[in-house]
Amino acid sequence: MKHEREKLLSIAFDAICHGISVLDSDLNILLANKTVEKWHSHALPVIGKKCYEAYHGKSKCCEFCPAERSLKNHSVQHEIVPVVEVDGAEGWREASAFPVFDQSANLTGVVVCVREIKGRKEAEDLQKEYCELEKRLHERTIEFSKTKKELQAAISGLKKAEKSLKKTRAESELQTCKIKKINTALKVLMQQRIEAKTELEETVLLNAKELIVPFLERLKKSSLDSKQKACVNIIESNLNEIVAPLVSKFSKIKLKLSPTEIQVTNLVKQGKTTKEIAKFMNLATSTIDTHRNKIRKKLGIKNKKINLKTYLLSIS
């Protein structure tokens, strides 16, 4: 079966009307079909000879040998060559060389296919066409090289921009984090300032109630002449004008509460339970309940379904 297949391939190889030669990497002829032997019958046998010796009667490689270029460049090469037959007739042939590689991708030789061209004009046109194709290929290669460089430059620019963007984004995130911390700190400071201001206002009001108002009341009840009473009234009026801007609803209520009740209201506002308040103030829970009832009464919410903590926070 194998012998028959080889015989069939040999018949097909010899039946090709174009000249087919198989050369090794040193341009030695390994195989040639019947068409080649017919063209070069004067040089038979051609097997084992250099192609330029057998086909052109030369002692060195032809100047424009496509087989040599194919071996050198590892690519397909074409060439239009003039031919002088044994009888002196002139003609043209197109030679195409195809590199051959083994299974390991190593170059082992070249296959040369040669076809006859009938007229000179056809050969020249074909040669011109090959030159034009080579020129276009060269231009395309230059254009491709330029485009490749531009793409590489663009990619490099994009990488730099991406790196810069990442850096900017990291700096922005860091700045945002710092701003958040600053805002948090400002909120804390603002809250502390509000609390300090409220505490100061309440302190001023409580001091006025405990340190000034009682003495004014005593003076008013004492034996004063009309001029002295007028002075006391003026002092009381001026004091009221001084503290009036500081008086909030809750501050007014605090003026009605005892110091112990004020302490209880502050703890209730903080969410402390009766048991926790009693433990903190070292008092019985029943005592705290009594204070809570008194506070509700003074606030006007006794016997009403109103949460004391919620109400205190609403009027703060």
mmCIF file of C-alpha atoms in Angstrom, residues 14-149:
data_model
loop_
_atom_site.group_PDB
_atom_site.id
_atom_site.type_symbol
_atom_site.label_atom_id
_atom_site.label_comp_id
_atom_site.label_asym_id
_atom_site.label_seq_id
_atom_site.Cartn_x
_atom_site.Cartn_y
_atom_site.Cartn_z
ATOM 1 C CA ASP A 14 6.424 14.129 -12.882
ATOM 2 C CA ALA A 15 3.085 15.046 -14.494
ATOM 3 C CA ILE A 16 3.300 18.695 -13.359
ATOM 4 C CA CYS A 17 3.911 20.886 -16.408
ATOM 5 C CA HIS A 18 5.992 23.393 -14.412
ATOM 6 C CA GLY A 19 9.572 22.626 -13.432
ATOM 7 C CA ILE A 20 9.765 21.497 -9.778
ATOM 8 C CA SER A 21 13.066 21.137 -7.913
ATOM 9 C CA VAL A 22 13.707 20.286 -4.281
ATOM 10 C CA LEU A 23 16.991 21.752 -2.956
ATOM 11 C CA ASP A 24 18.749 21.370 0.370
ATOM 12 C CA SER A 25 20.081 24.326 2.395
ATOM 13 C CA ASP A 26 23.302 24.340 0.292
ATOM 14 C CA LEU A 27 21.362 24.542 -3.012
ATOM 15 C CA ASN A 28 22.116 20.889 -3.872
ATOM 16 C CA ILE A 29 19.382 19.343 -6.025
ATOM 17 C CA LEU A 30 17.650 16.546 -4.106
ATOM 18 C CA LEU A 31 14.735 15.950 -6.452
ATOM 19 C CA ALA A 32 13.575 17.191 -9.869
ATOM 20 C CA ASN A 33 10.529 16.304 -11.986
ATOM 21 C CA LYS A 34 10.425 15.323 -15.661
ATOM 22 C CA THR A 35 9.819 18.916 -16.809
ATOM 23 C CA VAL A 36 13.127 20.034 -15.260
ATOM 24 C CA GLU A 37 14.971 17.084 -16.789
ATOM 25 C CA LYS A 38 13.439 17.940 -20.178
ATOM 26 C CA TRP A 39 14.560 21.581 -19.947
ATOM 27 C CA HIS A 40 18.064 20.598 -18.873
ATOM 28 C CA SER A 41 18.555 17.315 -20.727
ATOM 29 C CA HIS A 42 22.083 18.402 -21.690
ATOM 30 C CA ALA A 43 23.064 18.479 -17.979
ATOM 31 C CA LEU A 44 21.585 15.121 -16.879
ATOM 32 C CA PRO A 45 21.736 13.781 -14.298
ATOM 33 C CA VAL A 46 20.927 16.920 -12.277
ATOM 34 C CA ILE A 47 20.418 15.174 -8.922
ATOM 35 C CA GLY A 48 23.325 15.902 -6.552
ATOM 36 C CA LYS A 49 24.514 18.968 -8.462
ATOM 37 C CA LYS A 50 24.238 22.614 -7.449
ATOM 38 C CA CYS A 51 21.215 24.251 -9.052
ATOM 39 C CA TYR A 52 23.282 27.041 -10.589
ATOM 40 C CA GLU A 53 25.693 24.435 -12.101
ATOM 41 C CA ALA A 54 23.009 22.156 -13.570
ATOM 42 C CA TYR A 55 20.486 24.796 -14.687
ATOM 43 C CA HIS A 56 22.678 27.785 -15.620
ATOM 44 C CA GLY A 57 26.172 26.333 -16.147
ATOM 45 C CA LYS A 58 27.654 28.686 -13.543
ATOM 46 C CA SER A 59 30.261 28.121 -10.875
ATOM 47 C CA LYS A 60 28.554 30.350 -8.285
ATOM 48 C CA CYS A 61 25.068 31.310 -7.210
ATOM 49 C CA CYS A 62 23.039 33.502 -9.566
ATOM 50 C CA GLU A 63 22.853 37.202 -8.739
ATOM 51 C CA PHE A 64 19.076 37.285 -8.253
ATOM 52 C CA CYS A 65 18.517 33.725 -7.039
ATOM 53 C CA PRO A 66 15.075 33.429 -5.355
ATOM 54 C CA ALA A 67 16.090 30.119 -3.711
ATOM 55 C CA GLU A 68 19.033 31.758 -1.927
ATOM 56 C CA ARG A 69 16.803 34.663 -0.747
ATOM 57 C CA SER A 70 14.162 32.211 0.443
ATOM 58 C CA LEU A 71 16.751 30.318 2.516
ATOM 59 C CA LYS A 72 18.117 33.564 3.906
ATOM 60 C CA ASN A 73 14.790 35.276 4.705
ATOM 61 C CA HIS A 74 12.735 32.140 5.489
ATOM 62 C CA SER A 75 10.015 33.445 3.175
ATOM 63 C CA VAL A 76 8.537 32.914 -0.294
ATOM 64 C CA GLN A 77 10.528 34.658 -3.059
ATOM 65 C CA HIS A 78 9.812 35.314 -6.752
ATOM 66 C CA GLU A 79 12.022 36.276 -9.696
ATOM 67 C CA ILE A 80 11.616 36.675 -13.474
ATOM 68 C CA VAL A 81 14.756 35.393 -15.237
ATOM 69 C CA PRO A 82 15.788 35.355 -18.908
ATOM 70 C CA VAL A 83 16.518 31.941 -20.414
ATOM 71 C CA VAL A 84 18.621 30.932 -23.428
ATOM 72 C CA GLU A 85 17.714 27.487 -24.687
ATOM 73 C CA VAL A 86 20.258 24.993 -26.082
ATOM 74 C CA ASP A 87 19.144 25.879 -29.600
ATOM 75 C CA GLY A 88 19.805 29.583 -28.887
ATOM 76 C CA ALA A 89 16.144 30.577 -28.460
ATOM 77 C CA GLU A 90 15.530 33.256 -25.824
ATOM 78 C CA GLY A 91 12.691 33.189 -23.354
ATOM 79 C CA TRP A 92 11.543 34.081 -19.856
ATOM 80 C CA ARG A 93 10.705 32.018 -16.844
ATOM 81 C CA GLU A 94 9.137 32.852 -13.485
ATOM 82 C CA ALA A 95 10.897 31.149 -10.552
ATOM 83 C CA SER A 96 9.184 30.945 -7.153
ATOM 84 C CA ALA A 97 11.002 29.561 -4.108
ATOM 85 C CA PHE A 98 9.180 28.179 -1.035
ATOM 86 C CA PRO A 99 11.102 27.425 2.199
ATOM 87 C CA VAL A 100 10.676 23.952 3.757
ATOM 88 C CA PHE A 101 10.713 23.372 7.548
ATOM 89 C CA ASP A 102 10.836 20.159 9.563
ATOM 90 C CA GLN A 103 8.581 19.338 12.535
ATOM 91 C CA SER A 104 10.886 21.306 14.841
ATOM 92 C CA ALA A 105 10.516 24.435 12.660
ATOM 93 C CA ASN A 106 14.104 24.120 11.405
ATOM 94 C CA LEU A 107 14.761 25.189 7.802
ATOM 95 C CA THR A 108 15.792 22.129 5.803
ATOM 96 C CA GLY A 109 15.644 23.290 2.215
ATOM 97 C CA VAL A 110 13.574 24.967 -0.479
ATOM 98 C CA VAL A 111 11.146 23.951 -3.230
ATOM 99 C CA VAL A 112 11.583 25.870 -6.481
ATOM 100 C CA CYS A 113 8.721 26.047 -8.982
ATOM 101 C CA VAL A 114 9.552 27.405 -12.439
ATOM 102 C CA ARG A 115 6.999 28.188 -15.153
ATOM 103 C CA GLU A 116 7.595 29.395 -18.690
ATOM 104 C CA ILE A 117 6.372 32.832 -19.782
ATOM 105 C CA LYS A 118 5.426 33.052 -23.431
ATOM 106 C CA GLY A 119 6.196 36.666 -24.267
ATOM 107 C CA ARG A 120 8.695 39.280 -23.157
ATOM 108 C CA LYS A 121 5.938 41.817 -22.479
ATOM 109 C CA GLU A 122 4.138 39.356 -20.232
ATOM 110 C CA ALA A 123 7.409 38.750 -18.360
ATOM 111 C CA GLU A 124 8.087 42.459 -18.050
ATOM 112 C CA ASP A 125 4.529 43.125 -16.864
ATOM 113 C CA LEU A 126 4.839 40.331 -14.373
ATOM 114 C CA GLN A 127 8.214 41.631 -13.222
ATOM 115 C CA LYS A 128 6.728 45.118 -12.940
ATOM 116 C CA GLU A 129 3.827 43.722 -10.951
ATOM 117 C CA TYR A 130 6.238 41.963 -8.569
ATOM 118 C CA CYS A 131 8.230 45.181 -8.166
ATOM 119 C CA GLU A 132 5.042 47.096 -7.442
ATOM 120 C CA LEU A 133 3.967 44.482 -4.921
ATOM 121 C CA GLU A 134 7.384 44.601 -3.245
ATOM 122 C CA LYS A 135 7.198 48.415 -3.161
ATOM 123 C CA ARG A 136 3.742 48.350 -1.622
ATOM 124 C CA LEU A 137 4.862 45.693 0.820
ATOM 125 C CA HIS A 138 7.842 47.881 1.779
ATOM 126 C CA GLU A 139 5.578 50.922 2.214
ATOM 127 C CA ARG A 140 3.115 48.915 4.256
ATOM 128 C CA THR A 141 5.982 47.609 6.383
ATOM 129 C CA ILE A 142 7.190 51.180 7.045
ATOM 130 C CA GLU A 143 3.620 52.292 7.745
ATOM 131 C CA PHE A 144 3.095 49.346 10.066
ATOM 132 C CA SER A 145 6.361 50.123 11.854
ATOM 133 C CA LYS A 146 5.305 53.758 12.267
ATOM 134 C CA THR A 147 1.851 52.754 13.505
ATOM 135 C CA LYS A 148 3.439 50.273 15.901
ATOM 136 C CA LYS A 149 5.657 53.016 17.345
#
